[in-house]
PDB file of C-alpha atoms in Angstrom:
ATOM      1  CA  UNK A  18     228.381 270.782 -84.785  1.00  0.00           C
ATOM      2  CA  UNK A  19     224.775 271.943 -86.353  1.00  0.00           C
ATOM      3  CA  UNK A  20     223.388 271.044 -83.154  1.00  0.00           C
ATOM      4  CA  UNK A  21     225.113 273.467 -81.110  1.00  0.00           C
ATOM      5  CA  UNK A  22     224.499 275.581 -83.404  1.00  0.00           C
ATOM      6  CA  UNK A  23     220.641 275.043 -83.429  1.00  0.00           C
ATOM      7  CA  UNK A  24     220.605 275.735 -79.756  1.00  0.00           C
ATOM      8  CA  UNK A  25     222.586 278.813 -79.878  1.00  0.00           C
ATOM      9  CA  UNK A  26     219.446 279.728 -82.289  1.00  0.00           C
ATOM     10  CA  UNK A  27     217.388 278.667 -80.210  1.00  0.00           C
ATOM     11  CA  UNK A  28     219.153 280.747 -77.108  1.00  0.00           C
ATOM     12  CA  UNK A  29     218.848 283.577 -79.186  1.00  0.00           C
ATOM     13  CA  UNK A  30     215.005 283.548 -79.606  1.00  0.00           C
ATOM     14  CA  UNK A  31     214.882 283.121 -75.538  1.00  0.00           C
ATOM     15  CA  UNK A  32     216.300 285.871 -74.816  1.00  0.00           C
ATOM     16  CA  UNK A  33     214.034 289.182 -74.000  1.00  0.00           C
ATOM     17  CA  UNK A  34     213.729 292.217 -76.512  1.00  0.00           C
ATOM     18  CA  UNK A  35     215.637 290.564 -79.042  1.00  0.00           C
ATOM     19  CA  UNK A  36     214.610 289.482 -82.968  1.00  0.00           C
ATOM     20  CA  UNK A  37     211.877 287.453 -83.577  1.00  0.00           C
ATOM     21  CA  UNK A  38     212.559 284.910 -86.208  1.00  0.00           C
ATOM     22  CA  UNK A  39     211.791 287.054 -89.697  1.00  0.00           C
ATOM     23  CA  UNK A  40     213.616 289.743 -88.280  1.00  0.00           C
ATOM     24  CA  UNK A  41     216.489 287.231 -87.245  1.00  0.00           C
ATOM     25  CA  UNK A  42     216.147 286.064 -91.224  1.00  0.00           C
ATOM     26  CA  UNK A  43     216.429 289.654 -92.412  1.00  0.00           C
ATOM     27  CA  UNK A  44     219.353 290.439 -89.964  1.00  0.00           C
ATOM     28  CA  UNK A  45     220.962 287.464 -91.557  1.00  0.00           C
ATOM     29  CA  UNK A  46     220.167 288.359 -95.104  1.00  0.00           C
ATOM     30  CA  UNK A  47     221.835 291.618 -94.211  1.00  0.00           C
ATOM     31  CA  UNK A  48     224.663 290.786 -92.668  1.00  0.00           C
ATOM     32  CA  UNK A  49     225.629 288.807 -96.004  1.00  0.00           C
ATOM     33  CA  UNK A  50     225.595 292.185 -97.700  1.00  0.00           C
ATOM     34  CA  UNK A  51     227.588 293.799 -95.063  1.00  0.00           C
ATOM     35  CA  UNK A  52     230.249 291.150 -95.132  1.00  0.00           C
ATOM     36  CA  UNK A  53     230.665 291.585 -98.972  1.00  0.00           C
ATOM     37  CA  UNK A  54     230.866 295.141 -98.410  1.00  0.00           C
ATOM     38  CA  UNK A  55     233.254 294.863 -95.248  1.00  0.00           C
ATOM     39  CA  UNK A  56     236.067 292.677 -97.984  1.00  0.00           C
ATOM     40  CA  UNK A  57     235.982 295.825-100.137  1.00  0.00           C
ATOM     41  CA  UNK A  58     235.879 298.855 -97.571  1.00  0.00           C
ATOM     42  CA  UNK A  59     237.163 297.120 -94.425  1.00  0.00           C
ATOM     43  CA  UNK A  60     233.520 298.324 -92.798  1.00  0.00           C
ATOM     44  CA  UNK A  61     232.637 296.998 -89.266  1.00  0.00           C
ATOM     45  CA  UNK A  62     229.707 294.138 -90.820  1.00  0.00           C
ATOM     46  CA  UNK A  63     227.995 294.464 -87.328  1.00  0.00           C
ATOM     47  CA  UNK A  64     228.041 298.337 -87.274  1.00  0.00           C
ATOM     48  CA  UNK A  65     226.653 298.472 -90.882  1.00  0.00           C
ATOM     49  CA  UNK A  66     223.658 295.700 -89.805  1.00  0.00           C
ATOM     50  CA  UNK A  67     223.277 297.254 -87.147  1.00  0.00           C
ATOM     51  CA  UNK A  68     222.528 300.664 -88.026  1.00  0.00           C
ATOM     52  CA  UNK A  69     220.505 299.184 -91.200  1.00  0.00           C
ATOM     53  CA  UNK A  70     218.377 297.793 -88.418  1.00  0.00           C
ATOM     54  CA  UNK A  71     217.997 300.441 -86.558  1.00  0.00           C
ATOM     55  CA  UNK A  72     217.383 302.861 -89.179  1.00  0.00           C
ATOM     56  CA  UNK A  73     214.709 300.855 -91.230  1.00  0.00           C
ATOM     57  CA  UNK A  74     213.170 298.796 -88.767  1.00  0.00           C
ATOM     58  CA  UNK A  75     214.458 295.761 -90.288  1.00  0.00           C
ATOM     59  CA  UNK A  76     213.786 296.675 -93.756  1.00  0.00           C
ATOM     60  CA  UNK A  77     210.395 297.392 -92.838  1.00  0.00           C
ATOM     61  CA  UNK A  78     210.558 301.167 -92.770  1.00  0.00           C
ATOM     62  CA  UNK A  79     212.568 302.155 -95.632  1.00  0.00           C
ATOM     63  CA  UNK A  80     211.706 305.770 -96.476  1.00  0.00           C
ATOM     64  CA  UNK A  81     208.646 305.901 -99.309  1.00  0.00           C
ATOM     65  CA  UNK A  82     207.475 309.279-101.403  1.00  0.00           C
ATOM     66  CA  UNK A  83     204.889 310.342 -99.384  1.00  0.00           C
ATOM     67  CA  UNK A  84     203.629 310.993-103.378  1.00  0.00           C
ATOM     68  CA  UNK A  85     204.033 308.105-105.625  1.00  0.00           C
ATOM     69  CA  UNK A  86     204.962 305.586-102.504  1.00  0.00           C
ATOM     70  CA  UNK A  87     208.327 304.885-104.647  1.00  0.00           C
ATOM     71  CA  UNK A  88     210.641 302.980-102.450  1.00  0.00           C
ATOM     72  CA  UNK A  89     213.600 303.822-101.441  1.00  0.00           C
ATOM     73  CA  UNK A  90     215.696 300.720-100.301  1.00  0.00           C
ATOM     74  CA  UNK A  91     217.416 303.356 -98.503  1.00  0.00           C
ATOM     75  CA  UNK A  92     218.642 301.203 -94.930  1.00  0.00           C
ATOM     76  CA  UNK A  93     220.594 303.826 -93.404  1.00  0.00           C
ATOM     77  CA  UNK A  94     218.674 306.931 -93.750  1.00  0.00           C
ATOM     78  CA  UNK A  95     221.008 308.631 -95.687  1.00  0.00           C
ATOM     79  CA  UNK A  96     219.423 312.494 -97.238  1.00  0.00           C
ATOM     80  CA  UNK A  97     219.811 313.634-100.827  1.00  0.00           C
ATOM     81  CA  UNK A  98     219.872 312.648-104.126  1.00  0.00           C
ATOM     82  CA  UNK A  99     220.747 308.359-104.725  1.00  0.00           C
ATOM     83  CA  UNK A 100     221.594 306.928-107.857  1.00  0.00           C
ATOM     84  CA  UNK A 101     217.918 306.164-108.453  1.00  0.00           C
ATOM     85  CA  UNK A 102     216.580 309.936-107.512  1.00  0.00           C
ATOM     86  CA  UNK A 103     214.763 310.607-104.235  1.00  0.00           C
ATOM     87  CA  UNK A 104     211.914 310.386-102.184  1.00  0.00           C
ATOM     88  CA  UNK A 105     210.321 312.999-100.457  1.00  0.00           C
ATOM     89  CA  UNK A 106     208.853 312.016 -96.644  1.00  0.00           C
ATOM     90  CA  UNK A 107     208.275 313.142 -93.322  1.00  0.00           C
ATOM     91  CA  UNK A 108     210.290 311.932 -90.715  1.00  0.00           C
ATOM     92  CA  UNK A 109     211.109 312.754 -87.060  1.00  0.00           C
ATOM     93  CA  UNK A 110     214.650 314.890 -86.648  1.00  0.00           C
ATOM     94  CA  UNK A 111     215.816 315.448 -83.020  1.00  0.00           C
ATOM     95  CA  UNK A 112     215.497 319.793 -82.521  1.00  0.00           C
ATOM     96  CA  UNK A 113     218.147 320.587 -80.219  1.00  0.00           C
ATOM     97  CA  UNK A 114     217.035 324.016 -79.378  1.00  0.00           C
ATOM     98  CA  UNK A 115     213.657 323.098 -78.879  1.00  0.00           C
ATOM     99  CA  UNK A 116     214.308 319.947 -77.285  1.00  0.00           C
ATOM    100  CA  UNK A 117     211.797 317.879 -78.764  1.00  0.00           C
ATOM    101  CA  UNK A 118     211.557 315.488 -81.977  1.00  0.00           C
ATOM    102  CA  UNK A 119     209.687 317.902 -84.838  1.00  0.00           C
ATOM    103  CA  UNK A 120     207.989 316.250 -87.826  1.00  0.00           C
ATOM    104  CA  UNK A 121     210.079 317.632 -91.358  1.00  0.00           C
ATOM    105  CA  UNK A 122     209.720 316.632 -94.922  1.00  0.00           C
ATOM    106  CA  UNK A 123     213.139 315.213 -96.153  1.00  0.00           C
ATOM    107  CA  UNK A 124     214.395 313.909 -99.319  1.00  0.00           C
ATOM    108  CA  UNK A 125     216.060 310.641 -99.093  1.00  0.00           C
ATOM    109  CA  UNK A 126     218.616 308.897-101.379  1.00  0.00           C
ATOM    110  CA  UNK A 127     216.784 306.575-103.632  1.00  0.00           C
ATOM    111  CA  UNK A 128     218.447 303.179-105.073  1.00  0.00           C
ATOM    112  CA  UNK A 129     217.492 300.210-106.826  1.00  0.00           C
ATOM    113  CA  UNK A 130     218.097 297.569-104.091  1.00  0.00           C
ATOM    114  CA  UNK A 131     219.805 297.324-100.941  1.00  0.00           C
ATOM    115  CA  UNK A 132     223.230 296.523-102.529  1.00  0.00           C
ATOM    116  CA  UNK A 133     223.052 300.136-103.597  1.00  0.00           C
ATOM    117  CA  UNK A 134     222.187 301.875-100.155  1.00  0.00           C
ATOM    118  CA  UNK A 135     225.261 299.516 -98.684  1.00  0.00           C
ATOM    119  CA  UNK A 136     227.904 300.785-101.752  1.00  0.00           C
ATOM    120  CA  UNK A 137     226.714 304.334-100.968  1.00  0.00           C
ATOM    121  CA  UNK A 138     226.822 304.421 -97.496  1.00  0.00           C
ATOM    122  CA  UNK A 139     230.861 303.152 -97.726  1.00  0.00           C
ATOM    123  CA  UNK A 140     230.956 305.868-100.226  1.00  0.00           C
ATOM    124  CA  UNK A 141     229.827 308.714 -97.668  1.00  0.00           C
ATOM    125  CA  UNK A 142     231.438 307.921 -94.898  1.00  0.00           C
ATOM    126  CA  UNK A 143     234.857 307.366 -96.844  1.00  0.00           C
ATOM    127  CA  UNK A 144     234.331 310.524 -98.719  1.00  0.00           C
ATOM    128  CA  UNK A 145     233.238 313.150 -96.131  1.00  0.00           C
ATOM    129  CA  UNK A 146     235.646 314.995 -94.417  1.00  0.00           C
ATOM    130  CA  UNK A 147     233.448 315.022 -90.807  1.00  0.00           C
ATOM    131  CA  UNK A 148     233.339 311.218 -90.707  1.00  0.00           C
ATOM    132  CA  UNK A 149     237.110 310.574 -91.094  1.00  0.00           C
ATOM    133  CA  UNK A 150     237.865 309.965 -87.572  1.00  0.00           C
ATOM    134  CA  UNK A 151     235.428 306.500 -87.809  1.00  0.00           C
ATOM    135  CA  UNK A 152     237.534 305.803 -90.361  1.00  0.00           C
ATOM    136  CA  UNK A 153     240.341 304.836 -87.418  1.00  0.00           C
ATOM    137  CA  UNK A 154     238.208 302.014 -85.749  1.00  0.00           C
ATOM    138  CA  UNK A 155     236.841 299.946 -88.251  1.00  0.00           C
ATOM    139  CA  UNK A 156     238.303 297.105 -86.165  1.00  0.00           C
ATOM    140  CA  UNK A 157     235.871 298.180 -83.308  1.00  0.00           C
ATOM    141  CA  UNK A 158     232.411 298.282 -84.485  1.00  0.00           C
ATOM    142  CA  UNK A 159     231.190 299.987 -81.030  1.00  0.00           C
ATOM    143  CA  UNK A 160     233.638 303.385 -81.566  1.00  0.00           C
ATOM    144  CA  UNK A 161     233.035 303.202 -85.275  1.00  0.00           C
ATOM    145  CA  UNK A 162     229.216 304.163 -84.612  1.00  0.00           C
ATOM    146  CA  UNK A 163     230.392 306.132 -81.905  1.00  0.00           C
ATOM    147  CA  UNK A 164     232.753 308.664 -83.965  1.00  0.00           C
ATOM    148  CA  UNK A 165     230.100 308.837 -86.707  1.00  0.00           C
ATOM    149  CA  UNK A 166     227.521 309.637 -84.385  1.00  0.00           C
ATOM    150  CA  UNK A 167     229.899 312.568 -82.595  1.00  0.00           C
ATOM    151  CA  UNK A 168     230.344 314.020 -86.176  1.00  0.00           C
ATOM    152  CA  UNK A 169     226.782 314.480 -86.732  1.00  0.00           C
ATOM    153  CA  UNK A 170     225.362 310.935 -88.113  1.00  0.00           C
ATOM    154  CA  UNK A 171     222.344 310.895 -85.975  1.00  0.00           C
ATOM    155  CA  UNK A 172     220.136 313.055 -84.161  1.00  0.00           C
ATOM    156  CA  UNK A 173     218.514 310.790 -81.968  1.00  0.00           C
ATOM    157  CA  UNK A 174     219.798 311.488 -78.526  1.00  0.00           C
ATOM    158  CA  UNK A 175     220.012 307.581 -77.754  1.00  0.00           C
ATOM    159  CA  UNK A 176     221.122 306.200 -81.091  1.00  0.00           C
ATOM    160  CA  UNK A 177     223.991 305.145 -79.555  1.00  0.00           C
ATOM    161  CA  UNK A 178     222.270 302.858 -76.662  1.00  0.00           C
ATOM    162  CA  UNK A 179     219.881 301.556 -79.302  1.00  0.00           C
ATOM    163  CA  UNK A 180     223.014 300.946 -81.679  1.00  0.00           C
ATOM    164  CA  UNK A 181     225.249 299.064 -79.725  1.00  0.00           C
ATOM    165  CA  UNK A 182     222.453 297.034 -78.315  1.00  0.00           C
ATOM    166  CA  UNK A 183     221.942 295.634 -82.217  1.00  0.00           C
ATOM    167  CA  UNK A 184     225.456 295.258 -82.586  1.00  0.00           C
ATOM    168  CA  UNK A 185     225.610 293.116 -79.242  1.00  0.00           C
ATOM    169  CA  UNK A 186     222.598 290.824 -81.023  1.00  0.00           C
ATOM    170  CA  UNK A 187     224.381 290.828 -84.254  1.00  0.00           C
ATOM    171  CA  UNK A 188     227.344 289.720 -82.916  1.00  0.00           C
ATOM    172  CA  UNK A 189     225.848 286.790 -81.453  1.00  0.00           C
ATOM    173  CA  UNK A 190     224.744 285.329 -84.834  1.00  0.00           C
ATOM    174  CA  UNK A 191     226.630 282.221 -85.341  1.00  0.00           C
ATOM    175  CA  UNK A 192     229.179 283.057 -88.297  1.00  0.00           C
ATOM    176  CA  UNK A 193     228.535 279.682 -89.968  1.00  0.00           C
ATOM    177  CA  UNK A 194     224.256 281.118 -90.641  1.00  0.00           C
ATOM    178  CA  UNK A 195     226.250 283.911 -92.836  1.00  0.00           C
ATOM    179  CA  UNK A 196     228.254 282.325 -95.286  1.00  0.00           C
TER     180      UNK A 196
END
């Protein structure tokens, strides 16, 4: 049984434009979280890792104060005020008018570890009134980002392509590496 598992792992890393192996760790580590969080809110786990990918670059690009280089542990880009303040930073919004990414300043949610960005993001999207139609597919991960993303989640014009490619690599983690 491990070793069939071992060369699915080792399939994985074959394949082109997927995770190298400390990004295949971190993916891992995160899907953990999302499966705790998925037995409390129901939450698509390959939707949340997936868009915790996407939006840190693998934990690597969690917003920082462009001030006191704070961080944020802030995985899904989420704006405002977190339990543990803010950060202030620039980042690049999608300007539909202009039709062109613009560099803003932003405050972004602050917490004190991932756990927190994962309880808060449930917390959002259960909460806010725009979102509630994701709420209807957390058994599909695919049209769970998808009706979050037509309610405003993202601005990137192909979030969606770059989101339901993660979810596709998620997916094909063996279950058996998460628990």
């Amino acid at each position: 049984v491990l070793l069939a598992y071992y060369q699915k792992i080792l399939t994985f890393f074959g394949r082109r434009n997927e995770m190298n192996i400390s990004q295949y760790q971190w993916t891992i580590k995160t899907l953990r979280q999302s499966y705790k969080v998925k037995k409390i809110s129901n939450f698509p786990a390959s939707a949340m890792t997936a868009q915790a990918i996407l939006e840190s670059s693998y934990g690597q690009r969690t917003p920082r104060d462009i001030h006191s280089n704070k961080d944020s542990f802030n995985l899904f880009g989420i704006k405002g005020m977190g339990e543990n303040g803010c950060v202030e930073c620039w980042t690049r919004e999608w300007d539909a008018k202009a039709k062109e990414y613009v560099l803003v300043k932003a405050h972004f949610r602050a917490y004190f570890n991932y756990e927190g960005s994962f309880n808060d993001y449930v917390k959002l999207i259960s909460s806010t009134p725009r979102y509630k139609e994701a709420l209807n597919y957390l058994d599909s991960p695919k049209q769970f980002v998808y009706e979050l993303w037509k309610a405003g989640w993202a601005t990137d014009w192909s979030y969606l392509e770059k989101v339901y490619k993660l979810i596709d690599q998620v997916n094909r983690i063996p279950v058996v590496l998460v628990k």
